[in-house]
PDB file of N, CA and C in Angstrom:
ATOM      1  N   UNK A 276      31.713  -6.251  25.988  1.00 40.00           N
ATOM      2  CA  UNK A 276      30.606  -5.834  25.141  1.00 40.00           C
ATOM      3  C   UNK A 276      29.319  -6.443  25.669  1.00 40.00           C
ATOM      4  N   UNK A 277      28.298  -5.628  25.742  1.00 42.00           N
ATOM      5  CA  UNK A 277      27.019  -6.115  26.247  1.00 42.00           C
ATOM      6  C   UNK A 277      26.241  -6.798  25.131  1.00 42.00           C
ATOM      7  N   UNK A 278      25.318  -7.656  25.506  1.00 42.00           N
ATOM      8  CA  UNK A 278      24.479  -8.351  24.526  1.00 42.00           C
ATOM      9  C   UNK A 278      23.137  -7.653  24.444  1.00 42.00           C
ATOM     10  N   UNK A 279      22.863  -6.965  23.324  1.00 43.00           N
ATOM     11  CA  UNK A 279      21.564  -6.314  23.182  1.00 43.00           C
ATOM     12  C   UNK A 279      20.466  -7.330  22.958  1.00 43.00           C
ATOM     13  N   UNK A 280      19.233  -6.949  23.225  1.00 43.00           N
ATOM     14  CA  UNK A 280      18.120  -7.860  23.031  1.00 43.00           C
ATOM     15  C   UNK A 280      17.974  -8.244  21.563  1.00 43.00           C
ATOM     16  N   UNK A 281      17.477  -9.431  21.319  1.00 40.00           N
ATOM     17  CA  UNK A 281      17.231  -9.887  19.960  1.00 40.00           C
ATOM     18  C   UNK A 281      15.838 -10.482  19.900  1.00 40.00           C
ATOM     19  N   UNK A 282      15.020  -9.941  19.022  1.00 37.00           N
ATOM     20  CA  UNK A 282      13.682 -10.456  18.830  1.00 37.00           C
ATOM     21  C   UNK A 282      13.615 -10.967  17.399  1.00 37.00           C
ATOM     22  N   UNK A 283      13.232 -12.223  17.187  1.00 36.00           N
ATOM     23  CA  UNK A 283      13.287 -12.805  15.849  1.00 36.00           C
ATOM     24  C   UNK A 283      11.925 -13.209  15.346  1.00 36.00           C
ATOM     25  N   UNK A 284      11.841 -13.435  14.072  1.00 37.00           N
ATOM     26  CA  UNK A 284      10.667 -13.906  13.359  1.00 37.00           C
ATOM     27  C   UNK A 284      11.129 -14.275  11.972  1.00 37.00           C
ATOM     28  N   UNK A 285      10.197 -14.518  11.046  1.00 38.00           N
ATOM     29  CA  UNK A 285      10.633 -14.801   9.694  1.00 38.00           C
ATOM     30  C   UNK A 285       9.569 -14.410   8.694  1.00 38.00           C
ATOM     31  N   UNK A 286       9.894 -14.491   7.408  1.00 39.00           N
ATOM     32  CA  UNK A 286       8.919 -14.205   6.376  1.00 39.00           C
ATOM     33  C   UNK A 286       9.075 -12.827   5.784  1.00 39.00           C
ATOM     34  N   UNK A 287       8.026 -12.383   5.138  1.00 47.00           N
ATOM     35  CA  UNK A 287       8.047 -11.102   4.446  1.00 47.00           C
ATOM     36  C   UNK A 287       6.684 -10.436   4.588  1.00 47.00           C
ATOM     37  N   UNK A 288       6.698  -9.131   4.670  1.00 50.00           N
ATOM     38  CA  UNK A 288       5.497  -8.315   4.676  1.00 50.00           C
ATOM     39  C   UNK A 288       4.843  -8.227   6.047  1.00 50.00           C
ATOM     40  N   UNK A 289       4.838  -7.056   6.571  1.00 56.00           N
ATOM     41  CA  UNK A 289       4.234  -6.705   7.858  1.00 56.00           C
ATOM     42  C   UNK A 289       4.805  -7.492   9.015  1.00 56.00           C
ATOM     43  N   UNK A 290       4.018  -8.330   9.642  1.00 62.00           N
ATOM     44  CA  UNK A 290       4.418  -8.953  10.898  1.00 62.00           C
ATOM     45  C   UNK A 290       5.527  -9.992  10.744  1.00 62.00           C
ATOM     46  N   UNK A 291       5.792 -10.509   9.545  1.00 81.00           N
ATOM     47  CA  UNK A 291       6.807 -11.538   9.383  1.00 81.00           C
ATOM     48  C   UNK A 291       8.178 -11.013   9.019  1.00 81.00           C
ATOM     49  N   UNK A 292       8.323  -9.722   8.788  1.00 86.00           N
ATOM     50  CA  UNK A 292       9.586  -9.150   8.339  1.00 86.00           C
ATOM     51  C   UNK A 292      10.538  -8.974   9.517  1.00 86.00           C
ATOM     52  N   UNK A 293      11.782  -9.357   9.294  1.00 93.00           N
ATOM     53  CA  UNK A 293      12.812  -9.144  10.312  1.00 93.00           C
ATOM     54  C   UNK A 293      13.515  -7.828  10.017  1.00 93.00           C
ATOM     55  N   UNK A 294      13.594  -6.999  11.003  1.00 92.00           N
ATOM     56  CA  UNK A 294      14.264  -5.703  10.902  1.00 92.00           C
ATOM     57  C   UNK A 294      15.580  -5.782  11.669  1.00 92.00           C
ATOM     58  N   UNK A 295      16.493  -4.917  11.288  1.00 95.00           N
ATOM     59  CA  UNK A 295      17.758  -4.848  12.023  1.00 95.00           C
ATOM     60  C   UNK A 295      18.223  -3.407  12.080  1.00 95.00           C
ATOM     61  N   UNK A 296      18.641  -2.991  13.248  1.00 95.00           N
ATOM     62  CA  UNK A 296      19.285  -1.699  13.455  1.00 95.00           C
ATOM     63  C   UNK A 296      20.641  -1.974  14.089  1.00 95.00           C
ATOM     64  N   UNK A 297      21.657  -1.268  13.623  1.00 95.00           N
ATOM     65  CA  UNK A 297      23.004  -1.463  14.157  1.00 95.00           C
ATOM     66  C   UNK A 297      23.607  -0.127  14.548  1.00 95.00           C
ATOM     67  N   UNK A 298      24.435  -0.175  15.560  1.00 95.00           N
ATOM     68  CA  UNK A 298      25.172   1.003  16.001  1.00 95.00           C
ATOM     69  C   UNK A 298      26.574   0.561  16.374  1.00 95.00           C
ATOM     70  N   UNK A 299      27.564   1.192  15.775  1.00 95.00           N
ATOM     71  CA  UNK A 299      28.959   0.934  16.139  1.00 95.00           C
ATOM     72  C   UNK A 299      29.422   2.132  16.944  1.00 95.00           C
ATOM     73  N   UNK A 300      29.927   1.837  18.136  1.00 93.00           N
ATOM     74  CA  UNK A 300      30.371   2.898  19.037  1.00 93.00           C
ATOM     75  C   UNK A 300      31.731   2.488  19.587  1.00 93.00           C
ATOM     76  N   UNK A 301      32.750   3.161  19.102  1.00 92.00           N
ATOM     77  CA  UNK A 301      34.129   2.813  19.447  1.00 92.00           C
ATOM     78  C   UNK A 301      34.376   1.344  19.121  1.00 92.00           C
ATOM     79  N   UNK A 302      34.674   0.540  20.118  1.00 94.00           N
ATOM     80  CA  UNK A 302      34.981  -0.885  19.868  1.00 94.00           C
ATOM     81  C   UNK A 302      33.774  -1.794  20.107  1.00 94.00           C
ATOM     82  N   UNK A 303      32.608  -1.216  20.324  1.00 93.00           N
ATOM     83  CA  UNK A 303      31.393  -2.009  20.556  1.00 93.00           C
ATOM     84  C   UNK A 303      30.458  -1.909  19.367  1.00 93.00           C
ATOM     85  N   UNK A 304      29.713  -2.978  19.170  1.00 95.00           N
ATOM     86  CA  UNK A 304      28.687  -2.997  18.122  1.00 95.00           C
ATOM     87  C   UNK A 304      27.388  -3.457  18.772  1.00 95.00           C
ATOM     88  N   UNK A 305      26.352  -2.636  18.622  1.00 95.00           N
ATOM     89  CA  UNK A 305      25.028  -2.965  19.133  1.00 95.00           C
ATOM     90  C   UNK A 305      24.155  -3.329  17.933  1.00 95.00           C
ATOM     91  N   UNK A 306      23.589  -4.524  17.959  1.00 95.00           N
ATOM     92  CA  UNK A 306      22.741  -4.988  16.865  1.00 95.00           C
ATOM     93  C   UNK A 306      21.395  -5.383  17.454  1.00 95.00           C
ATOM     94  N   UNK A 307      20.349  -4.807  16.907  1.00 96.00           N
ATOM     95  CA  UNK A 307      18.985  -5.094  17.350  1.00 96.00           C
ATOM     96  C   UNK A 307      18.239  -5.729  16.188  1.00 96.00           C
ATOM     97  N   UNK A 308      17.806  -6.950  16.362  1.00 96.00           N
ATOM     98  CA  UNK A 308      16.975  -7.636  15.367  1.00 96.00           C
ATOM     99  C   UNK A 308      15.602  -7.827  15.991  1.00 96.00           C
ATOM    100  N   UNK A 309      14.592  -7.509  15.200  1.00 95.00           N
ATOM    101  CA  UNK A 309      13.238  -7.584  15.743  1.00 95.00           C
ATOM    102  C   UNK A 309      12.255  -7.826  14.617  1.00 95.00           C
ATOM    103  N   UNK A 310      11.121  -8.341  14.981  1.00 94.00           N
ATOM    104  CA  UNK A 310      10.060  -8.588  14.022  1.00 94.00           C
ATOM    105  C   UNK A 310       9.268  -7.302  13.802  1.00 94.00           C
ATOM    106  N   UNK A 311       8.908  -7.040  12.545  1.00 90.00           N
ATOM    107  CA  UNK A 311       8.084  -5.873  12.252  1.00 90.00           C
ATOM    108  C   UNK A 311       6.839  -5.914  13.137  1.00 90.00           C
ATOM    109  N   UNK A 312       6.483  -4.772  13.671  1.00 90.00           N
ATOM    110  CA  UNK A 312       5.353  -4.700  14.592  1.00 90.00           C
ATOM    111  C   UNK A 312       5.788  -4.720  16.046  1.00 90.00           C
ATOM    112  N   UNK A 313       7.063  -4.992  16.290  1.00 94.00           N
ATOM    113  CA  UNK A 313       7.598  -5.043  17.654  1.00 94.00           C
ATOM    114  C   UNK A 313       8.445  -3.812  17.983  1.00 94.00           C
ATOM    115  N   UNK A 314       8.235  -2.733  17.242  1.00 94.00           N
ATOM    116  CA  UNK A 314       9.040  -1.531  17.433  1.00 94.00           C
ATOM    117  C   UNK A 314       8.959  -0.983  18.858  1.00 94.00           C
ATOM    118  N   UNK A 315       7.801  -1.026  19.462  1.00 95.00           N
ATOM    119  CA  UNK A 315       7.657  -0.513  20.837  1.00 95.00           C
ATOM    120  C   UNK A 315       8.510  -1.313  21.816  1.00 95.00           C
ATOM    121  N   UNK A 316       8.619  -2.608  21.597  1.00 96.00           N
ATOM    122  CA  UNK A 316       9.453  -3.466  22.456  1.00 96.00           C
ATOM    123  C   UNK A 316      10.918  -3.061  22.318  1.00 96.00           C
ATOM    124  N   UNK A 317      11.344  -2.785  21.092  1.00 96.00           N
ATOM    125  CA  UNK A 317      12.733  -2.389  20.848  1.00 96.00           C
ATOM    126  C   UNK A 317      13.020  -1.028  21.472  1.00 96.00           C
ATOM    127  N   UNK A 318      12.082  -0.103  21.336  1.00 96.00           N
ATOM    128  CA  UNK A 318      12.284   1.220  21.942  1.00 96.00           C
ATOM    129  C   UNK A 318      12.366   1.100  23.462  1.00 96.00           C
ATOM    130  N   UNK A 319      11.570   0.220  24.056  1.00 97.00           N
ATOM    131  CA  UNK A 319      11.684  -0.032  25.501  1.00 97.00           C
ATOM    132  C   UNK A 319      13.068  -0.576  25.846  1.00 97.00           C
ATOM    133  N   UNK A 320      13.592  -1.454  24.994  1.00 96.00           N
ATOM    134  CA  UNK A 320      14.940  -2.006  25.216  1.00 96.00           C
ATOM    135  C   UNK A 320      15.984  -0.897  25.124  1.00 96.00           C
ATOM    136  N   UNK A 321      15.815   0.024  24.163  1.00 97.00           N
ATOM    137  CA  UNK A 321      16.732   1.167  24.068  1.00 97.00           C
ATOM    138  C   UNK A 321      16.736   1.943  25.384  1.00 97.00           C
ATOM    139  N   UNK A 322      15.549   2.211  25.912  1.00 97.00           N
ATOM    140  CA  UNK A 322      15.431   2.991  27.147  1.00 97.00           C
ATOM    141  C   UNK A 322      16.068   2.268  28.327  1.00 97.00           C
ATOM    142  N   UNK A 323      15.842   0.969  28.428  1.00 97.00           N
ATOM    143  CA  UNK A 323      16.449   0.196  29.521  1.00 97.00           C
ATOM    144  C   UNK A 323      17.963   0.238  29.428  1.00 97.00           C
ATOM    145  N   UNK A 324      18.485   0.053  28.228  1.00 96.00           N
ATOM    146  CA  UNK A 324      19.939   0.065  28.057  1.00 96.00           C
ATOM    147  C   UNK A 324      20.518   1.442  28.346  1.00 96.00           C
ATOM    148  N   UNK A 325      19.846   2.495  27.880  1.00 97.00           N
ATOM    149  CA  UNK A 325      20.344   3.857  28.096  1.00 97.00           C
ATOM    150  C   UNK A 325      20.318   4.237  29.573  1.00 97.00           C
ATOM    151  N   UNK A 326      19.340   3.733  30.306  1.00 98.00           N
ATOM    152  CA  UNK A 326      19.224   4.052  31.731  1.00 98.00           C
ATOM    153  C   UNK A 326      20.255   3.315  32.584  1.00 98.00           C
ATOM    154  N   UNK A 327      20.837   2.260  32.050  1.00 97.00           N
ATOM    155  CA  UNK A 327      21.822   1.451  32.772  1.00 97.00           C
ATOM    156  C   UNK A 327      23.187   2.128  32.691  1.00 97.00           C
ATOM    157  N   UNK A 328      23.642   2.694  33.796  1.00 94.00           N
ATOM    158  CA  UNK A 328      24.924   3.412  33.831  1.00 94.00           C
ATOM    159  C   UNK A 328      26.119   2.517  33.504  1.00 94.00           C
ATOM    160  N   UNK A 329      25.985   1.210  33.668  1.00 95.00           N
ATOM    161  CA  UNK A 329      27.077   0.281  33.371  1.00 95.00           C
ATOM    162  C   UNK A 329      27.202   0.021  31.874  1.00 95.00           C
ATOM    163  N   UNK A 330      26.239   0.488  31.121  1.00 91.00           N
ATOM    164  CA  UNK A 330      26.202   0.251  29.681  1.00 91.00           C
ATOM    165  C   UNK A 330      26.697   1.489  28.954  1.00 91.00           C
ATOM    166  N   UNK A 331      27.452   1.325  27.896  1.00 94.00           N
ATOM    167  CA  UNK A 331      27.949   2.467  27.117  1.00 94.00           C
ATOM    168  C   UNK A 331      26.909   2.979  26.128  1.00 94.00           C
ATOM    169  N   UNK A 332      25.807   2.282  25.961  1.00 96.00           N
ATOM    170  CA  UNK A 332      24.706   2.719  25.120  1.00 96.00           C
ATOM    171  C   UNK A 332      23.977   3.812  25.883  1.00 96.00           C
ATOM    172  N   UNK A 333      23.961   5.032  25.329  1.00 96.00           N
ATOM    173  CA  UNK A 333      23.382   6.149  26.079  1.00 96.00           C
ATOM    174  C   UNK A 333      22.107   6.675  25.420  1.00 96.00           C
ATOM    175  N   UNK A 334      21.564   7.750  25.993  1.00 97.00           N
ATOM    176  CA  UNK A 334      20.295   8.294  25.506  1.00 97.00           C
ATOM    177  C   UNK A 334      20.412   8.851  24.093  1.00 97.00           C
ATOM    178  N   UNK A 335      21.579   9.391  23.752  1.00 97.00           N
ATOM    179  CA  UNK A 335      21.780   9.866  22.385  1.00 97.00           C
ATOM    180  C   UNK A 335      21.708   8.693  21.407  1.00 97.00           C
ATOM    181  N   UNK A 336      22.345   7.582  21.748  1.00 97.00           N
ATOM    182  CA  UNK A 336      22.294   6.382  20.906  1.00 97.00           C
ATOM    183  C   UNK A 336      20.849   5.908  20.738  1.00 97.00           C
ATOM    184  N   UNK A 337      20.100   5.907  21.824  1.00 97.00           N
ATOM    185  CA  UNK A 337      18.693   5.494  21.778  1.00 97.00           C
ATOM    186  C   UNK A 337      17.893   6.420  20.862  1.00 97.00           C
ATOM    187  N   UNK A 338      18.172   7.723  20.944  1.00 97.00           N
ATOM    188  CA  UNK A 338      17.460   8.684  20.104  1.00 97.00           C
ATOM    189  C   UNK A 338      17.792   8.488  18.629  1.00 97.00           C
ATOM    190  N   UNK A 339      19.058   8.260  18.328  1.00 96.00           N
ATOM    191  CA  UNK A 339      19.479   8.056  16.936  1.00 96.00           C
ATOM    192  C   UNK A 339      18.813   6.814  16.345  1.00 96.00           C
ATOM    193  N   UNK A 340      18.836   5.713  17.075  1.00 97.00           N
ATOM    194  CA  UNK A 340      18.238   4.485  16.562  1.00 97.00           C
ATOM    195  C   UNK A 340      16.716   4.585  16.475  1.00 97.00           C
ATOM    196  N   UNK A 341      16.098   5.266  17.425  1.00 97.00           N
ATOM    197  CA  UNK A 341      14.646   5.478  17.367  1.00 97.00           C
ATOM    198  C   UNK A 341      14.279   6.309  16.146  1.00 97.00           C
ATOM    199  N   UNK A 342      15.078   7.319  15.858  1.00 96.00           N
ATOM    200  CA  UNK A 342      14.853   8.156  14.681  1.00 96.00           C
ATOM    201  C   UNK A 342      14.975   7.320  13.406  1.00 96.00           C
ATOM    202  N   UNK A 343      16.018   6.504  13.329  1.00 95.00           N
ATOM    203  CA  UNK A 343      16.205   5.648  12.152  1.00 95.00           C
ATOM    204  C   UNK A 343      15.016   4.705  11.973  1.00 95.00           C
ATOM    205  N   UNK A 344      14.537   4.158  13.066  1.00 95.00           N
ATOM    206  CA  UNK A 344      13.377   3.262  13.014  1.00 95.00           C
ATOM    207  C   UNK A 344      12.156   4.015  12.476  1.00 95.00           C
ATOM    208  N   UNK A 345      11.941   5.221  12.955  1.00 94.00           N
ATOM    209  CA  UNK A 345      10.811   6.024  12.496  1.00 94.00           C
ATOM    210  C   UNK A 345      10.903   6.371  11.025  1.00 94.00           C
ATOM    211  N   UNK A 346      12.090   6.698  10.554  1.00 94.00           N
ATOM    212  CA  UNK A 346      12.282   7.009   9.134  1.00 94.00           C
ATOM    213  C   UNK A 346      11.994   5.783   8.270  1.00 94.00           C
ATOM    214  N   UNK A 347      12.428   4.619   8.729  1.00 91.00           N
ATOM    215  CA  UNK A 347      12.161   3.388   7.980  1.00 91.00           C
ATOM    216  C   UNK A 347      10.659   3.143   7.895  1.00 91.00           C
ATOM    217  N   UNK A 348       9.960   3.299   9.007  1.00 91.00           N
ATOM    218  CA  UNK A 348       8.504   3.107   9.009  1.00 91.00           C
ATOM    219  C   UNK A 348       7.811   4.106   8.091  1.00 91.00           C
ATOM    220  N   UNK A 349       8.271   5.346   8.114  1.00 91.00           N
ATOM    221  CA  UNK A 349       7.691   6.372   7.251  1.00 91.00           C
ATOM    222  C   UNK A 349       7.862   6.003   5.775  1.00 91.00           C
ATOM    223  N   UNK A 350       9.042   5.545   5.407  1.00 92.00           N
ATOM    224  CA  UNK A 350       9.305   5.143   4.033  1.00 92.00           C
ATOM    225  C   UNK A 350       8.415   3.980   3.621  1.00 92.00           C
ATOM    226  N   UNK A 351       8.288   3.001   4.496  1.00 88.00           N
ATOM    227  CA  UNK A 351       7.446   1.837   4.192  1.00 88.00           C
ATOM    228  C   UNK A 351       5.977   2.230   4.047  1.00 88.00           C
ATOM    229  N   UNK A 352       5.505   3.108   4.908  1.00 89.00           N
ATOM    230  CA  UNK A 352       4.112   3.560   4.802  1.00 89.00           C
ATOM    231  C   UNK A 352       3.881   4.331   3.501  1.00 89.00           C
ATOM    232  N   UNK A 353       4.850   5.144   3.106  1.00 90.00           N
ATOM    233  CA  UNK A 353       4.741   5.863   1.838  1.00 90.00           C
ATOM    234  C   UNK A 353       4.666   4.884   0.668  1.00 90.00           C
ATOM    235  N   UNK A 354       5.476   3.826   0.710  1.00 89.00           N
ATOM    236  CA  UNK A 354       5.469   2.833  -0.363  1.00 89.00           C
ATOM    237  C   UNK A 354       4.135   2.089  -0.413  1.00 89.00           C
ATOM    238  N   UNK A 355       3.600   1.751   0.745  1.00 89.00           N
ATOM    239  CA  UNK A 355       2.306   1.066   0.805  1.00 89.00           C
ATOM    240  C   UNK A 355       1.208   1.966   0.254  1.00 89.00           C
ATOM    241  N   UNK A 356       1.215   3.230   0.668  1.00 89.00           N
ATOM    242  CA  UNK A 356       0.208   4.178   0.193  1.00 89.00           C
ATOM    243  C   UNK A 356       0.314   4.365  -1.317  1.00 89.00           C
ATOM    244  N   UNK A 357       1.532   4.446  -1.821  1.00 87.00           N
ATOM    245  CA  UNK A 357       1.738   4.626  -3.256  1.00 87.00           C
ATOM    246  C   UNK A 357       1.231   3.412  -4.039  1.00 87.00           C
ATOM    247  N   UNK A 358       1.531   2.226  -3.552  1.00 89.00           N
ATOM    248  CA  UNK A 358       1.088   1.022  -4.258  1.00 89.00           C
ATOM    249  C   UNK A 358      -0.439   0.836  -4.174  1.00 89.00           C
ATOM    250  N   UNK A 359      -1.056   1.421  -3.143  1.00 86.00           N
ATOM    251  CA  UNK A 359      -2.511   1.336  -2.999  1.00 86.00           C
ATOM    252  C   UNK A 359      -3.213   2.490  -3.727  1.00 86.00           C
ATOM    253  N   UNK A 360      -2.430   3.392  -4.296  1.00 83.00           N
ATOM    254  CA  UNK A 360      -3.007   4.503  -5.017  1.00 83.00           C
ATOM    255  C   UNK A 360      -3.507   5.621  -4.141  1.00 83.00           C
ATOM    256  N   UNK A 361      -3.061   5.655  -2.892  1.00 73.00           N
ATOM    257  CA  UNK A 361      -3.465   6.729  -1.971  1.00 73.00           C
ATOM    258  C   UNK A 361      -2.602   7.947  -2.241  1.00 73.00           C
ATOM    259  N   UNK A 362      -3.231   9.101  -2.355  1.00 67.00           N
ATOM    260  CA  UNK A 362      -2.490  10.328  -2.608  1.00 67.00           C
ATOM    261  C   UNK A 362      -2.314  11.102  -1.315  1.00 67.00           C
ATOM    262  N   UNK A 363      -1.153  11.773  -1.212  1.00 62.00           N
ATOM    263  CA  UNK A 363      -0.905  12.623  -0.040  1.00 62.00           C
ATOM    264  C   UNK A 363      -1.787  13.846  -0.114  1.00 62.00           C
ATOM    265  N   UNK A 364      -2.158  14.357   1.058  1.00 59.00           N
ATOM    266  CA  UNK A 364      -2.956  15.582   1.103  1.00 59.00           C
ATOM    267  C   UNK A 364      -2.058  16.773   1.179  1.00 59.00           C
TER     268      UNK A 364
END
């Protein structure tokens, strides 16, 4: 089993929040922990892992986790907008 990158931080709200994405693929488990605001770094890690033919993490896995990350960000932005009283257009 390969060791995926781990980016850590602590706290709550924006830059201090720790995020985690997990993927179980057959007998392997890929866990990505990262600090909020470091999403681009994690997506780069997905691409590096997917490009490595020796790794079982492939481009489909990278796409699925990237999609999940985007959905989480969308939900959080909606919650922030709602709490700030911003209305959707």
